[in-house]
Amino acid sequence: MIKIKKRKFLLLPGDGIGPEVIGQVKRIINWFNKNKSLDFEIDEELVGGAAYDKHGTPITDEVFYKALESEAVILGAVGGPKWDNLEFSKKPERALLKLRKELKLFANLRPAICFKQLVDASSLKPELVSNLDIMFVRELTGGIYFGEPRGIKPIDNGERKGINTHVYTTSEIERVARVAFDLARKRNNKVTSCEKSNVMEAGQLWKEEVQAIHEKEYKDVELNHMLADNCAMQLVRNPKQFDVIVTDNLFGDMLSDEAAMLTGSLGLLPSASLGSKDKDGNMRSLYEPVHGSAPDIAGKGTANPIATILSFGMALRYSLDLDKEADTLEKAVQDVLDEGLRTKDILSKGTKEVSTSEMGDAIISKLQ
Ligand code: NAD
């Protein structure tokens, strides 16, 4: 059993723009260490295509064990056209799936926040999205992406059959529901649970178990149940009705991407994947931007580092309980946006274009 080391971060820059955006996070961690007398220990390793090029595997055992003993892993992004044709087990994305699965990171938190400075980037009317703040809690290690049996099999008539199994147990549903209810208590105290209980037994179980845990432990939190297809509609009709949305792996994948796009700015969206607390109260976790490795702009110095910097902010809040430091960092990002500094992806009339490292400079100067 590998013990988690307090305040140890493992940085995994990965591929494409990953190293550029993680570079800015490294500067911010160093700033906190120097100016706030925090003693974060950082280690940095290869993952994804970069690890495959050097070691022939997307994640080595050594790096995997370092992830196991870290309090938080902070990842840039993995993948790119160079590795698209590798066999399945060698693909860069396998590293990410292995980390999520083996670190037992069952709760994926994805905030969909529409910064008031960027409402025009959304495809919805400004009044629908201005100050939008939804927290998605997606179940990440169960459901149809992992259920057995699975595979592609030949059948008698010469055709083939593709099989995936949608399966959940009581404890898998309870633990992710608790994460959602606990988060709601720190926000606007409202949870919407989404499934397809009208057509799927696993969805019916999901609804019943969320309701049961609510009645037993969280009566003070408002709970609504909503069919996942209705939730998809409500997200574009009236997204501000939501506070915390909890849902399974498949629906969470889609609904959180839909909500992310309401904010119009992929380069600004962070995420956290959390495991259970051990008996000492320590928890394994992985923080990463929602975006990918953006091969089209890699190496140009134009990538937006804010999603990755806000992911580090989530690490301060959820892994280290440093709410004050997380607030300071989020405020610094807001201040820079208020000043009209923008990387290319969020540039608009009347704002000033800055590079990846200039955005890092500006955020650090606001921290001062
Ligand atoms: P992507 O998110 O990498 O890029 C989509 C578009 O958004 C591109 O035009 C890109 O330039 C832009 N973009 C993304 N992040 C940006 C940022 N921080 N600043 C400025 N612009 C940004 O998605 P994709 O193009 O579908 O995928 C590219 C590669 O990334 C693929 O190999 C894919 O498998 C991988 N991917 C990895 C992850 C991950 O590591 N978690 C997630 C998604 C995609």
XYZ file of C-alpha atoms and ligand atoms in Angstrom:
412
model
C 0.000 0.000 0.000
C 1.604 3.250 -1.158
C 1.068 6.139 1.283
C 0.177 9.594 0.036
C 2.843 12.229 0.766
C 1.383 15.502 2.036
C 1.750 18.525 -0.266
C 3.487 16.581 -2.983
C 2.496 17.542 -6.527
C 3.351 15.539 -9.606
C 3.352 17.659 -12.770
C 2.696 15.761 -15.999
C 2.931 18.279 -18.868
C 2.264 15.687 -21.617
C 2.006 16.672 -25.278
C 1.250 19.610 -27.573
C 0.506 22.762 -25.546
C 0.680 20.727 -22.292
C 4.277 21.752 -21.446
C 3.528 25.423 -22.281
C 0.526 25.687 -19.937
C 2.068 23.566 -17.160
C 5.138 25.849 -17.374
C 2.962 28.727 -16.133
C 1.534 26.609 -13.292
C 5.079 25.774 -12.212
C 5.868 29.479 -11.957
C 2.743 30.030 -9.850
C 3.580 27.138 -7.505
C 7.068 28.612 -7.066
C 5.480 31.996 -6.343
C 3.301 30.480 -3.589
C 6.304 28.639 -2.117
C 8.381 31.826 -2.019
C 5.782 34.407 -1.040
C 3.295 32.483 1.078
C 5.847 30.219 2.744
C 4.075 27.142 1.438
C 6.197 24.049 1.105
C 4.827 22.356 -1.988
C 7.144 19.683 -3.279
C 7.067 19.306 -7.067
C 8.189 16.536 -9.311
C 7.801 16.513 -13.092
C 7.581 13.523 -15.437
C 6.710 12.479 -18.984
C 3.283 11.149 -19.907
C 1.324 10.402 -23.101
C 3.035 10.625 -26.483
C 6.151 12.177 -24.913
C 6.537 9.123 -22.645
C 5.869 6.763 -25.541
C 8.622 8.400 -27.625
C 11.166 7.939 -24.843
C 10.053 4.711 -23.132
C 7.678 2.973 -25.583
C 4.738 3.270 -23.179
C 2.365 6.199 -22.418
C 3.142 5.925 -18.693
C 6.016 4.063 -17.034
C 5.556 2.128 -13.773
C 7.907 4.577 -12.061
C 5.738 7.570 -12.980
C 2.594 5.680 -12.068
C 3.992 4.996 -8.554
C 4.951 8.654 -8.211
C 1.313 9.510 -9.032
C 0.149 7.074 -6.344
C 2.187 8.812 -3.636
C 1.296 12.366 -4.724
C -1.432 14.334 -3.042
C -2.289 15.868 -6.408
C -1.320 15.153 -10.000
C -1.521 18.139 -12.347
C -1.714 17.185 -15.996
C -1.438 19.341 -19.133
C -2.839 17.288 -22.017
C -1.986 14.159 -23.955
C -2.270 13.080 -27.584
C -1.773 14.399 -31.067
C -1.679 13.250 -34.698
C 1.846 11.823 -34.317
C 0.488 9.023 -32.115
C -2.987 8.544 -33.672
C -2.092 5.273 -35.387
C -0.496 3.484 -32.444
C -2.141 0.305 -31.217
C -4.830 0.912 -28.564
C -2.716 -0.006 -25.499
C 0.100 2.382 -26.497
C -2.053 5.416 -27.272
C -1.312 8.529 -25.155
C -4.902 8.589 -23.805
C -4.351 5.178 -22.159
C -2.128 6.902 -19.583
C -4.989 9.134 -18.550
C -7.490 6.275 -18.322
C -4.991 4.232 -16.280
C -4.449 7.118 -13.847
C -8.191 7.714 -13.419
C -8.950 4.018 -12.960
C -6.000 2.917 -10.787
C -6.035 6.016 -8.577
C -9.787 5.295 -8.182
C -10.736 8.846 -9.123
C -14.483 8.305 -9.195
C -15.715 11.911 -9.046
C -14.985 14.302 -11.884
C -15.728 17.939 -11.024
C -16.144 20.302 -13.947
C -17.244 23.840 -13.255
C -18.985 25.623 -16.137
C -18.393 29.247 -15.300
C -19.118 32.086 -17.691
C -16.812 34.963 -16.815
C -18.710 38.236 -17.139
C -15.827 39.644 -19.219
C -16.371 36.906 -21.828
C -20.167 36.613 -22.197
C -19.910 37.547 -25.875
C -17.891 34.391 -26.564
C -20.953 32.246 -25.735
C -23.365 31.088 -28.411
C -26.272 31.916 -26.053
C -27.707 35.350 -25.264
C -25.614 37.237 -22.689
C -28.476 37.405 -20.162
C -28.761 33.592 -20.185
C -25.094 32.957 -19.402
C -23.691 36.036 -17.661
C -22.265 34.895 -14.293
C -23.296 31.295 -14.990
C -21.777 28.967 -12.396
C -22.684 25.286 -12.603
C -20.657 22.500 -10.992
C -20.844 19.156 -12.778
C -20.084 16.026 -10.800
C -19.600 13.173 -13.260
C -19.095 9.578 -12.093
C -15.796 8.618 -13.687
C -14.828 5.005 -13.051
C -18.037 3.048 -13.636
C -20.970 2.819 -15.997
C -20.890 1.944 -19.651
C -17.256 2.975 -20.253
C -15.988 0.233 -17.944
C -18.845 -2.296 -17.616
C -18.380 -5.945 -18.613
C -19.095 -7.738 -20.889
C -17.743 -5.522 -23.626
C -16.173 -6.046 -27.019
C -16.868 -6.715 -30.681
C -17.845 -10.314 -31.448
C -18.734 -12.226 -34.602
C -22.275 -13.592 -34.680
C -23.791 -16.522 -36.568
C -25.132 -14.705 -39.621
C -21.680 -13.368 -40.517
C -22.359 -9.983 -38.939
C -20.541 -8.580 -35.883
C -21.981 -7.405 -32.577
C -20.637 -4.476 -30.504
C -21.326 -4.796 -26.778
C -21.001 -2.400 -23.846
C -22.645 -2.805 -20.475
C -24.161 -0.007 -18.431
C -23.814 -1.064 -14.801
C -23.787 0.676 -11.397
C -23.854 -0.557 -7.804
C -25.326 1.139 -4.723
C -21.933 2.104 -3.284
C -20.700 3.575 -6.585
C -23.791 5.808 -6.737
C -23.705 6.737 -3.035
C -20.081 7.907 -2.987
C -20.473 10.220 -5.994
C -23.812 11.531 -4.704
C -22.121 12.421 -1.386
C -19.491 14.455 -3.269
C -22.289 16.365 -5.031
C -24.302 17.023 -1.846
C -21.179 18.134 0.067
C -20.269 20.563 -2.733
C -23.823 21.919 -2.884
C -23.660 22.753 0.823
C -20.706 25.051 0.079
C -22.530 26.645 -2.899
C -26.272 27.282 -3.469
C -27.445 24.092 -1.741
C -29.153 22.553 -4.763
C -28.447 19.230 -6.536
C -29.979 18.010 -9.799
C -29.450 14.293 -10.410
C -29.711 13.124 -14.045
C -30.324 9.643 -15.468
C -32.651 7.829 -17.846
C -34.761 6.053 -15.250
C -37.635 5.897 -17.746
C -35.817 3.440 -20.030
C -32.809 1.988 -18.136
C -32.764 -0.142 -14.976
C -29.337 1.222 -14.020
C -30.897 4.686 -14.309
C -33.771 3.677 -12.048
C -31.294 2.391 -9.451
C -29.317 5.654 -9.757
C -32.441 7.714 -9.010
C -33.509 5.528 -6.065
C -30.064 5.483 -4.430
C -29.541 9.248 -4.796
C -32.991 9.796 -3.260
C -32.202 7.379 -0.392
C -28.879 9.015 0.515
C -30.581 12.421 0.369
C -33.255 11.304 2.844
C -30.679 9.709 5.165
C -27.901 12.320 5.184
C -28.664 15.478 3.200
C -32.258 16.571 3.868
C -31.084 20.194 4.149
C -29.999 20.203 0.466
C -32.611 20.714 -2.278
C -32.696 17.688 -4.629
C -34.327 17.417 -8.076
C -34.297 14.432 -10.420
C -34.207 15.144 -14.151
C -34.034 12.898 -17.201
C -30.694 13.387 -18.925
C -32.266 14.351 -22.280
C -34.348 17.018 -20.561
C -31.198 18.269 -18.824
C -29.534 18.655 -22.248
C -32.445 20.894 -23.287
C -32.613 22.846 -20.038
C -28.893 23.639 -20.277
C -29.495 25.707 -23.408
C -32.962 26.987 -22.388
C -32.250 28.220 -18.863
C -28.803 27.137 -17.599
C -28.875 29.352 -14.513
C -31.529 27.103 -12.899
C -28.704 24.657 -12.011
C -26.240 24.671 -9.119
C -24.684 21.170 -8.838
C -25.523 18.480 -11.420
C -24.616 14.875 -10.571
C -24.784 12.222 -13.235
C -23.199 9.029 -14.538
C -20.092 8.596 -16.679
C -21.735 8.650 -20.129
C -24.300 11.416 -19.566
C -21.726 13.394 -17.578
C -19.293 13.241 -20.488
C -21.826 14.784 -22.839
C -23.712 17.171 -20.584
C -20.526 18.676 -19.125
C -19.124 19.243 -22.645
C -22.394 20.918 -23.621
C -22.253 23.157 -20.542
C -18.577 23.920 -21.162
C -19.442 25.225 -24.594
C -22.093 27.572 -23.126
C -19.208 29.497 -21.655
C -17.607 29.771 -25.111
C -14.035 29.484 -23.908
C -12.360 26.091 -23.814
C -9.079 27.669 -22.706
C -10.634 28.754 -19.389
C -12.201 25.562 -18.080
C -10.527 23.560 -15.306
C -11.411 20.130 -13.912
C -10.698 17.953 -10.913
C -10.958 14.184 -10.483
C -11.150 13.041 -6.873
C -10.852 9.725 -5.052
C -11.982 8.715 -1.547
C -10.287 9.973 1.602
C -8.074 7.411 3.378
C -8.070 6.867 7.152
C -5.657 9.804 7.601
C -7.968 12.084 5.603
C -5.677 12.130 2.542
C -7.093 11.798 -0.940
C -5.670 11.040 -4.389
C -6.590 13.543 -7.068
C -5.863 14.647 -10.621
C -6.326 18.164 -11.930
C -6.313 19.056 -15.619
C -7.754 21.550 -18.079
C -10.812 20.409 -20.029
C -9.105 21.138 -23.348
C -6.774 18.777 -25.209
C -3.234 19.157 -26.511
C -4.222 21.633 -29.290
C -1.606 20.411 -31.796
C -2.644 23.210 -34.195
C -1.126 25.882 -31.920
C 1.538 23.877 -30.040
C 4.931 25.573 -29.855
C 3.589 28.968 -30.931
C 3.408 30.486 -27.446
C -0.249 31.443 -27.951
C -1.975 28.805 -25.768
C -4.236 30.065 -23.013
C -2.819 28.852 -19.675
C -5.849 29.927 -17.578
C -7.683 26.545 -17.598
C -4.576 24.840 -16.226
C -3.909 27.625 -13.712
C -7.533 27.377 -12.489
C -7.075 23.587 -12.270
C -4.195 24.251 -9.868
C -6.600 26.581 -7.998
C -9.005 23.633 -7.648
C -6.097 21.562 -6.249
C -5.517 24.241 -3.599
C -9.218 24.162 -2.695
C -10.125 20.476 -2.873
C -6.881 18.630 -2.071
C -5.154 21.050 0.304
C -8.099 22.923 1.875
C -6.335 26.202 1.046
C -9.504 28.136 0.189
C -7.920 31.528 0.817
C -5.039 30.855 -1.573
C -7.472 29.464 -4.176
C -9.595 32.641 -3.868
C -6.461 34.785 -4.308
C -5.493 32.933 -7.465
C -9.007 33.094 -8.961
C -9.182 36.816 -8.152
C -5.822 37.389 -9.904
C -7.221 35.704 -13.055
C -10.381 37.882 -12.886
C -8.273 41.025 -12.462
C -6.182 40.210 -15.527
C -9.347 39.629 -17.598
C -10.810 42.902 -16.231
C -7.716 44.685 -17.495
C -8.494 43.418 -20.989
C -5.515 41.088 -21.406
C -6.377 38.096 -23.588
C -4.649 35.188 -25.272
C -5.546 34.763 -28.942
C -8.426 32.273 -28.366
C -10.464 34.799 -26.337
C -9.346 37.992 -28.055
C -12.118 40.465 -28.895
C -12.405 44.098 -29.976
C -10.819 46.499 -27.523
C -8.719 43.871 -25.721
C -4.946 43.351 -25.854
C -3.356 40.135 -27.108
C -0.739 38.513 -24.873
C 1.304 35.325 -25.200
C 1.124 32.293 -22.896
C 4.028 33.495 -20.760
C 2.801 37.113 -20.713
C -0.521 35.839 -19.359
C 1.487 33.989 -16.671
C 3.440 37.208 -15.925
C 0.208 39.221 -15.606
C -1.421 36.717 -13.229
C 1.722 36.550 -11.069
C 1.905 40.344 -10.934
C -1.723 40.419 -9.688
C -0.835 37.839 -7.010
C 1.832 40.243 -5.745
P -8.317 20.449 -28.282
O -8.999 20.830 -27.034
O -6.901 20.066 -28.183
O -8.434 21.652 -29.338
C -9.693 22.132 -29.860
C -9.500 23.585 -30.356
O -9.372 24.456 -29.238
C -8.230 23.780 -31.186
O -8.493 24.710 -32.193
C -7.236 24.345 -30.212
O -6.245 25.172 -30.786
C -8.128 25.139 -29.252
N -7.590 25.150 -27.888
C -7.629 24.124 -26.996
N -7.036 24.475 -25.863
C -6.602 25.737 -26.015
C -5.903 26.657 -25.183
N -5.524 26.343 -23.936
N -5.610 27.864 -25.681
C -5.990 28.217 -26.917
N -6.667 27.412 -27.747
C -6.968 26.175 -27.308
O -9.175 19.251 -28.914
P -8.882 18.348 -30.215
O -8.330 19.198 -31.302
O -10.145 17.607 -30.435
O -7.800 17.295 -29.758
C -6.392 17.436 -29.976
C -5.667 16.294 -29.291
O -5.864 16.399 -27.877
C -6.175 14.908 -29.680
O -5.080 14.050 -29.812
C -7.069 14.495 -28.525
O -7.119 13.099 -28.361
C -6.344 15.148 -27.371
N -7.201 15.410 -26.199
C -6.613 15.216 -24.997
C -7.338 15.506 -23.857
C -6.658 15.322 -22.531
O -5.458 15.181 -22.490
N -7.392 15.343 -21.440
C -8.639 16.007 -23.949
C -9.182 16.229 -25.210
C -8.445 15.931 -26.357
